[in-house]
């Protein structure tokens, strides 16, 4: 059976060019980047080239980029690193109710360490309430962490406006841009971002490598102690091949961004038109304008999202209900609940995330199988 992949928010296939770029760094250029001979210098140079490339895409400086093992680590380093380093200034942190668990559970940990955390609500379209942010922030607030684009509903937050409010109070602004980086143009200067998390496997790079941008002069402490790698902020021998892969992946993503996004938007539009005509009992979740072009999140009223996912899987179609990280758990999506959906509708949601290899034919097949599956599931009730 052919696999048709519609779960690009969970992870993506490594692009061929990315794999090729990484290949020499396994068996030939395997030197430790800290070593003082050619093999070592080659690794060091390769890492620095990627540092320059990532910085350029973000409009940052190379020494503001720190490589990590994944998006979750970048979020942990950002939140714990900033909170612990700025404790003398205050103990209040603000985030939102729709963050990824990498941020939410890190905040829970910081609460155990004595920090106070405010979890902002979102409106029915999936955007944080700027008035609530203004009312929550105070002179005791050291850090605000709001995600750039949501992993379940794809909504893109008003990042620049948020940063402006945060900086009025001299607090530090972090954004989890794991879904956005590679899909959306990001300029950290123009947008006022102080820290930004990214992860290569979400934009056709390899798993196990991410990065954190930290604006110069933002105080943060390392979580992992050891050698002097990453300017003493992240000990451990660098994942050279992974970093090279991240570099190639962002180069490709940046170069093809407009073209890719145009294609994804067209496919999404095509899907939505078909589904609206063929299936009456649906609800599209989240704003459709300020949203990642490849994200579709719909509730099929009266049926369970996880049952739809499993039924589609029988036909080789990969989708998800809620986020991948929580799909083993029986709870409805915390994101959809935060938007005010009732439990039943939240549990009936399906996430379809399109990617660059998807075609119109894939969508036709999806619509056909989806229609049949929903009919079957409704009969089973
Ligand atoms: C995937 C994801 C993460 C976690 O990244 P990993 O590299 O899988 O650890 C964090 N935040 C968001 C928004 C994500 O989509």
Short mmCIF file of C-alpha atoms and ligand atoms in Angstrom, two decimals:
data_model
loop_
_atom_site.label_atom_id
_atom_site.label_comp_id
_atom_site.label_asym_id
_atom_site.label_seq_id
_atom_site.Cartn_x
_atom_site.Cartn_y
_atom_site.Cartn_z
CA UNK A 1 0.00 0.00 0.00
CA UNK A 2 1.19 3.49 -0.85
CA UNK A 3 1.82 5.84 2.05
CA UNK A 4 0.32 9.29 1.69
CA UNK A 5 1.77 11.60 4.28
CA UNK A 6 -0.34 14.43 5.70
CA UNK A 7 1.38 14.87 9.05
CA UNK A 8 4.11 17.42 8.33
CA UNK A 9 3.56 19.20 11.64
CA UNK A 10 4.69 16.00 13.40
CA UNK A 11 7.81 15.59 11.31
CA UNK A 12 8.99 15.65 7.69
CA UNK A 13 11.07 13.43 5.43
CA UNK A 14 14.70 14.47 5.12
CA UNK A 15 15.19 16.14 1.72
CA UNK A 16 17.56 14.26 -0.61
CA UNK A 17 19.87 17.29 -0.89
CA UNK A 18 19.98 17.47 2.91
CA UNK A 19 20.97 13.83 3.23
CA UNK A 20 23.66 14.31 0.58
CA UNK A 21 25.05 17.35 2.35
CA UNK A 22 25.23 15.41 5.63
CA UNK A 23 26.80 12.28 4.19
CA UNK A 24 30.52 13.30 4.23
CA UNK A 25 30.26 14.08 7.98
CA UNK A 26 29.73 10.46 9.03
CA UNK A 27 32.65 8.41 7.66
CA UNK A 28 35.04 10.98 6.19
CA UNK A 29 34.86 14.30 8.02
CA UNK A 30 34.21 12.77 11.41
CA UNK A 31 36.55 15.00 13.41
CA UNK A 32 35.65 16.47 16.78
CA UNK A 33 35.12 20.19 16.21
CA UNK A 34 37.31 20.96 19.25
CA UNK A 35 40.35 19.08 17.89
CA UNK A 36 43.46 20.93 16.72
CA UNK A 37 44.12 19.31 13.34
CA UNK A 38 42.55 19.45 9.89
CA UNK A 39 39.85 16.88 10.56
CA UNK A 40 38.72 18.87 13.58
CA UNK A 41 38.98 22.23 11.80
CA UNK A 42 36.79 20.90 8.99
CA UNK A 43 34.01 20.11 11.46
CA UNK A 44 34.40 23.43 13.21
CA UNK A 45 34.25 25.27 9.91
CA UNK A 46 31.16 23.33 8.80
CA UNK A 47 29.37 24.27 12.03
CA UNK A 48 30.36 27.90 11.73
CA UNK A 49 29.11 28.08 8.17
CA UNK A 50 25.68 26.91 9.33
CA UNK A 51 25.78 29.36 12.21
CA UNK A 52 26.33 32.17 9.71
CA UNK A 53 23.57 30.85 7.43
CA UNK A 54 20.96 30.52 10.20
CA UNK A 55 21.88 33.97 11.55
CA UNK A 56 21.47 35.48 8.10
CA UNK A 57 17.99 33.97 7.61
CA UNK A 58 16.88 35.42 10.96
CA UNK A 59 18.70 38.76 10.53
CA UNK A 60 20.75 37.90 13.63
CA UNK A 61 24.48 37.56 14.31
CA UNK A 62 26.31 34.21 14.16
CA UNK A 63 27.32 34.38 17.85
CA UNK A 64 23.64 34.61 18.77
CA UNK A 65 22.93 31.07 17.46
CA UNK A 66 23.29 28.02 19.77
CA UNK A 67 22.88 24.51 18.41
CA UNK A 68 20.87 22.02 20.49
CA UNK A 69 19.49 18.50 20.10
CA UNK A 70 15.87 19.44 19.30
CA UNK A 71 13.09 21.99 19.63
CA UNK A 72 12.22 20.73 23.09
CA UNK A 73 15.77 21.32 24.29
CA UNK A 74 15.77 24.81 22.79
CA UNK A 75 12.55 25.62 24.66
CA UNK A 76 13.95 24.23 27.91
CA UNK A 77 17.21 26.15 27.51
CA UNK A 78 15.35 29.37 26.70
CA UNK A 79 12.84 29.24 29.56
CA UNK A 80 14.90 27.69 32.34
CA UNK A 81 18.05 29.49 31.21
CA UNK A 82 16.45 32.94 31.25
CA UNK A 83 14.32 32.35 34.37
CA UNK A 84 17.22 31.06 36.48
CA UNK A 85 19.60 33.79 35.29
CA UNK A 86 17.15 36.63 36.00
CA UNK A 87 15.73 35.50 39.32
CA UNK A 88 16.99 38.59 41.13
CA UNK A 89 14.89 40.78 38.80
CA UNK A 90 11.59 39.03 39.39
CA UNK A 91 9.83 35.67 39.44
CA UNK A 92 6.91 36.14 37.06
CA UNK A 93 6.63 34.40 33.67
CA UNK A 94 3.84 34.71 31.09
CA UNK A 95 2.99 32.13 28.46
CA UNK A 96 -0.20 30.95 26.72
CA UNK A 97 -2.57 28.04 27.19
CA UNK A 98 -1.93 26.77 23.66
CA UNK A 99 1.84 26.25 23.85
CA UNK A 100 3.55 23.00 22.93
CA UNK A 101 4.20 20.69 25.94
CA UNK A 102 7.92 21.56 25.65
CA UNK A 103 6.97 25.04 26.89
CA UNK A 104 3.98 24.17 29.10
CA UNK A 105 5.75 21.42 31.04
CA UNK A 106 8.89 23.53 31.38
CA UNK A 107 6.70 26.24 32.94
CA UNK A 108 5.23 23.64 35.30
CA UNK A 109 8.80 22.76 36.36
CA UNK A 110 9.64 26.43 36.90
CA UNK A 111 6.54 26.78 39.10
CA UNK A 112 8.02 24.06 41.31
CA UNK A 113 11.17 26.17 41.54
CA UNK A 114 9.17 29.12 42.88
CA UNK A 115 8.35 31.04 39.69
CA UNK A 116 4.80 32.30 39.15
CA UNK A 117 3.39 31.58 35.71
CA UNK A 118 0.40 33.24 34.00
CA UNK A 119 -1.18 31.18 31.21
CA UNK A 120 -2.90 33.54 28.77
CA UNK A 121 -6.21 32.61 27.16
CA UNK A 122 -6.80 32.61 23.44
CA UNK A 123 -9.92 33.74 21.60
CA UNK A 124 -12.15 31.49 19.51
CA UNK A 125 -9.90 31.98 16.47
CA UNK A 126 -6.80 30.85 18.35
CA UNK A 127 -5.02 34.17 19.05
CA UNK A 128 -3.68 35.37 22.39
CA UNK A 129 -5.52 38.27 23.90
CA UNK A 130 -3.19 41.31 23.83
CA UNK A 131 -5.33 43.13 26.41
CA UNK A 132 -4.95 40.23 28.79
CA UNK A 133 -1.18 40.31 28.18
CA UNK A 134 -1.12 44.05 29.01
CA UNK A 135 -3.12 43.40 32.17
CA UNK A 136 -0.94 40.49 33.31
CA UNK A 137 2.52 41.92 32.70
CA UNK A 138 4.12 43.88 35.52
CA UNK A 139 7.49 44.98 36.88
CA UNK A 140 8.00 41.50 38.33
CA UNK A 141 7.67 39.84 34.89
CA UNK A 142 11.04 38.60 33.61
CA UNK A 143 10.02 36.46 30.65
CA UNK A 144 7.15 36.11 28.17
CA UNK A 145 7.04 33.01 25.95
CA UNK A 146 4.44 32.92 23.16
CA UNK A 147 4.69 30.53 20.24
CA UNK A 148 5.08 31.90 16.73
CA UNK A 149 2.74 29.40 15.02
CA UNK A 150 0.65 26.75 16.72
CA UNK A 151 1.35 23.09 15.96
CA UNK A 152 -2.30 21.98 16.05
CA UNK A 153 -4.21 24.80 14.37
CA UNK A 154 -1.37 26.65 12.62
CA UNK A 155 -2.41 30.12 13.81
CA UNK A 156 0.34 32.73 13.64
CA UNK A 157 0.41 35.05 16.64
CA UNK A 158 0.91 38.86 16.36
CA UNK A 159 4.56 38.49 17.34
CA UNK A 160 5.69 42.07 16.79
CA UNK A 161 2.82 43.51 18.82
CA UNK A 162 3.50 41.05 21.63
CA UNK A 163 7.22 41.94 21.62
CA UNK A 164 6.38 45.65 21.85
CA UNK A 165 4.27 45.12 24.96
CA UNK A 166 6.89 42.86 26.56
CA UNK A 167 9.68 45.37 25.99
CA UNK A 168 7.69 48.24 27.51
CA UNK A 169 8.10 46.32 30.77
CA UNK A 170 11.76 45.46 30.15
CA UNK A 171 10.91 41.77 30.10
CA UNK A 172 12.48 39.23 27.74
CA UNK A 173 10.51 37.75 24.84
CA UNK A 174 10.93 34.12 23.73
CA UNK A 175 9.02 32.50 20.89
CA UNK A 176 8.76 28.81 20.07
CA UNK A 177 9.07 29.06 16.28
CA UNK A 178 9.46 25.32 15.70
CA UNK A 179 6.43 25.26 13.36
CA UNK A 180 7.12 28.66 11.81
CA UNK A 181 10.84 28.59 11.03
CA UNK A 182 11.28 27.54 7.41
CA UNK A 183 7.63 28.32 6.61
CA UNK A 184 7.39 32.00 7.48
CA UNK A 185 9.86 34.89 6.99
CA UNK A 186 11.25 35.78 10.40
CA UNK A 187 13.31 38.87 11.14
CA UNK A 188 14.26 38.93 14.82
CA UNK A 189 15.34 42.59 14.69
CA UNK A 190 12.22 43.85 12.99
CA UNK A 191 9.91 41.67 15.11
CA UNK A 192 11.67 42.29 18.43
CA UNK A 193 12.34 38.66 19.28
CA UNK A 194 14.90 38.04 22.06
CA UNK A 195 14.98 34.23 21.93
CA UNK A 196 13.67 31.84 19.27
CA UNK A 197 13.50 28.02 19.16
CA UNK A 198 13.66 25.92 15.99
CA UNK A 199 14.02 22.25 15.07
CA UNK A 200 15.39 20.82 11.81
CA UNK A 201 13.02 17.85 11.45
CA UNK A 202 10.04 20.17 10.98
CA UNK A 203 11.48 21.64 7.75
CA UNK A 204 12.87 18.60 5.90
CA UNK A 205 16.02 18.38 8.00
CA UNK A 206 17.13 15.51 10.24
CA UNK A 207 15.74 14.64 13.67
CA UNK A 208 17.89 15.29 16.72
CA UNK A 209 19.13 18.78 15.92
CA UNK A 210 17.72 22.19 16.71
CA UNK A 211 18.89 25.68 17.51
CA UNK A 212 18.16 28.54 19.83
CA UNK A 213 18.67 32.17 18.89
CA UNK A 214 19.48 34.39 21.87
CA UNK A 215 19.91 38.12 21.40
CA UNK A 216 23.29 39.38 22.55
CA UNK A 217 23.16 40.78 26.11
CA UNK A 218 20.21 38.57 27.10
CA UNK A 219 21.30 36.82 30.25
CA UNK A 220 20.79 33.06 30.38
CA UNK A 221 22.49 30.10 32.04
CA UNK A 222 23.30 26.69 30.55
CA UNK A 223 21.37 23.56 31.57
CA UNK A 224 24.04 21.06 30.60
CA UNK A 225 27.49 21.30 32.15
CA UNK A 226 30.67 19.94 30.63
CA UNK A 227 32.99 21.20 27.92
CA UNK A 228 33.09 24.66 26.41
CA UNK A 229 30.99 23.98 23.31
CA UNK A 230 28.45 26.56 22.08
CA UNK A 231 30.12 29.40 23.94
CA UNK A 232 29.81 27.56 27.28
CA UNK A 233 26.03 27.46 26.95
CA UNK A 234 25.52 23.88 25.78
CA UNK A 235 28.17 21.28 26.62
CA UNK A 236 28.60 18.17 24.48
CA UNK A 237 30.40 17.24 21.26
CA UNK A 238 28.50 18.85 18.42
CA UNK A 239 26.24 16.83 16.11
CA UNK A 240 28.18 17.98 13.06
CA UNK A 241 26.25 16.01 10.43
CA UNK A 242 22.95 17.08 12.00
CA UNK A 243 23.98 20.73 12.08
CA UNK A 244 25.08 20.54 8.44
CA UNK A 245 21.67 19.01 7.65
CA UNK A 246 19.88 21.81 9.48
CA UNK A 247 21.89 24.31 7.44
CA UNK A 248 21.04 22.71 4.10
CA UNK A 249 17.38 22.37 5.10
CA UNK A 250 16.99 26.03 6.00
CA UNK A 251 18.84 27.07 2.84
CA UNK A 252 16.30 25.12 0.74
CA UNK A 253 13.30 26.23 2.81
CA UNK A 254 14.30 29.87 2.60
CA UNK A 255 14.96 29.72 -1.14
CA UNK A 256 11.66 27.99 -1.99
CA UNK A 257 9.44 29.52 0.68
CA UNK A 258 7.17 31.61 -1.53
CA UNK A 259 6.68 28.92 -4.12
CA UNK A 260 6.06 26.21 -1.53
CA UNK A 261 3.59 28.29 0.43
CA UNK A 262 1.67 29.19 -2.71
CA UNK A 263 1.35 25.51 -3.57
CA UNK A 264 0.29 24.54 -0.04
CA UNK A 265 -2.35 27.28 0.02
CA UNK A 266 -3.78 26.08 -3.29
CA UNK A 267 -3.94 22.50 -2.05
CA UNK A 268 -5.59 23.57 1.18
CA UNK A 269 -8.15 25.64 -0.69
CA UNK A 270 -8.86 22.72 -3.02
CA UNK A 271 -9.35 20.37 -0.06
CA UNK A 272 -11.63 22.76 1.85
CA UNK A 273 -13.85 23.37 -1.18
CA UNK A 274 -14.36 19.65 -1.74
CA UNK A 275 -14.97 18.83 1.87
CA UNK A 276 -17.47 21.65 2.37
CA UNK A 277 -19.50 20.42 -0.59
CA UNK A 278 -19.41 16.77 0.39
CA UNK A 279 -19.64 16.79 4.16
CA UNK A 280 -22.14 18.89 6.05
CA UNK A 281 -21.18 18.19 9.65
CA UNK A 282 -17.81 19.87 9.87
CA UNK A 283 -16.26 22.75 11.74
CA UNK A 284 -12.97 24.36 10.68
CA UNK A 285 -10.92 25.14 13.78
CA UNK A 286 -8.81 28.29 13.99
CA UNK A 287 -8.47 31.41 11.88
CA UNK A 288 -7.87 30.71 8.18
CA UNK A 289 -5.98 33.91 7.34
CA UNK A 290 -3.12 34.25 9.82
CA UNK A 291 -2.22 30.61 9.61
CA UNK A 292 0.50 28.29 8.31
CA UNK A 293 -0.51 27.48 4.72
CA UNK A 294 -0.21 23.71 5.15
CA UNK A 295 -2.36 23.41 8.27
CA UNK A 296 -5.94 22.12 8.26
CA UNK A 297 -7.77 21.35 11.50
CA UNK A 298 -11.39 20.23 11.26
CA UNK A 299 -13.89 18.67 13.59
CA UNK A 300 -16.21 16.07 12.09
CA UNK A 301 -19.10 16.38 14.47
CA UNK A 302 -20.31 13.18 16.15
CA UNK A 303 -17.23 11.09 15.39
CA UNK A 304 -14.01 10.66 17.35
CA UNK A 305 -10.87 12.15 15.78
CA UNK A 306 -8.68 9.24 16.84
CA UNK A 307 -11.06 6.80 15.17
CA UNK A 308 -10.80 8.79 11.93
CA UNK A 309 -6.99 8.78 12.15
CA UNK A 310 -6.95 5.00 12.61
CA UNK A 311 -9.39 4.41 9.78
CA UNK A 312 -7.41 6.64 7.39
CA UNK A 313 -4.27 4.76 8.44
CA UNK A 314 -5.86 1.56 7.08
CA UNK A 315 -5.69 3.23 3.66
CA UNK A 316 -2.07 4.36 4.06
CA UNK A 317 -3.03 7.94 4.93
CA UNK A 318 -1.07 9.56 7.78
CA UNK A 319 -2.87 12.29 9.74
CA UNK A 320 -3.23 13.13 13.39
CA UNK A 321 -5.79 14.18 15.93
CA UNK A 322 -4.56 16.98 18.16
CA UNK A 323 -0.78 17.00 18.41
CA UNK A 324 1.49 14.00 17.89
CA UNK A 325 2.89 14.34 21.40
CA UNK A 326 -0.46 13.86 23.07
CA UNK A 327 -2.14 11.44 20.67
CA UNK A 328 -1.46 8.51 23.01
CA UNK A 329 -3.49 10.19 25.72
CA UNK A 330 -7.27 10.15 25.89
CA UNK A 331 -7.71 13.87 26.72
CA UNK A 332 -9.08 16.27 24.12
CA UNK A 333 -6.66 18.83 22.71
CA UNK A 334 -5.71 21.55 25.24
CA UNK A 335 -5.48 23.97 22.32
CA UNK A 336 -9.05 23.42 21.13
CA UNK A 337 -10.39 23.54 24.69
CA UNK A 338 -8.55 26.85 25.25
CA UNK A 339 -10.34 28.20 22.15
CA UNK A 340 -13.63 27.48 23.86
CA UNK A 341 -14.67 24.36 21.95
CA UNK A 342 -16.62 21.84 23.99
CA UNK A 343 -15.06 18.46 24.75
CA UNK A 344 -17.10 16.61 22.15
CA UNK A 345 -16.08 18.89 19.29
CA UNK A 346 -12.48 19.00 20.52
CA UNK A 347 -12.33 15.20 20.53
CA UNK A 348 -13.70 15.01 17.02
CA UNK A 349 -10.86 17.01 15.48
CA UNK A 350 -8.54 15.89 12.72
CA UNK A 351 -5.24 17.59 11.86
CA UNK A 352 -4.08 17.39 8.26
CA UNK A 353 -0.74 19.09 7.62
CA UNK A 354 0.33 19.37 4.00
CA UNK A 355 3.88 19.31 2.71
CA UNK A 356 5.85 19.98 -0.42
CA UNK A 357 5.53 16.46 -1.86
CA UNK A 358 1.70 16.36 -1.64
CA UNK A 359 -0.30 16.56 -4.88
CA UNK A 360 -3.86 17.25 -5.98
CA UNK A 361 -4.28 13.51 -6.53
CA UNK A 362 -3.32 12.91 -2.88
CA UNK A 363 -6.07 15.32 -1.85
CA UNK A 364 -8.63 13.58 -4.10
CA UNK A 365 -7.75 10.27 -2.49
CA UNK A 366 -7.93 11.77 1.00
CA UNK A 367 -11.35 13.29 0.37
CA UNK A 368 -12.70 10.03 -1.03
CA UNK A 369 -11.41 7.91 1.87
CA UNK A 370 -12.44 10.51 4.41
CA UNK A 371 -15.99 10.60 3.10
CA UNK A 372 -16.29 6.81 3.28
CA UNK A 373 -14.66 6.65 6.71
CA UNK A 374 -16.91 9.26 8.26
CA UNK A 375 -19.97 7.47 6.88
CA UNK A 376 -18.81 4.17 8.38
CA UNK A 377 -18.00 5.76 11.73
CA UNK A 378 -21.39 7.47 11.90
CA UNK A 379 -23.12 4.14 11.21
CA UNK A 380 -21.20 2.53 14.06
CA UNK A 381 -22.64 4.96 16.59
C1 LIG B 1 7.67 19.72 17.27
C2 LIG B 1 7.55 20.90 18.15
C3 LIG B 1 8.37 21.06 19.29
C4 LIG B 1 9.36 20.02 19.70
O1 LIG B 1 10.43 19.90 18.81
P1 LIG B 1 11.31 18.55 18.86
O2 LIG B 1 12.45 18.84 17.94
O3 LIG B 1 10.43 17.45 18.37
O4 LIG B 1 11.72 18.38 20.27
C5 LIG B 1 8.23 22.21 20.04
N1 LIG B 1 7.33 23.15 19.72
C6 LIG B 1 6.53 23.05 18.64
C7 LIG B 1 5.58 24.14 18.32
C8 LIG B 1 6.61 21.92 17.83
O5 LIG B 1 5.80 21.81 16.78
#
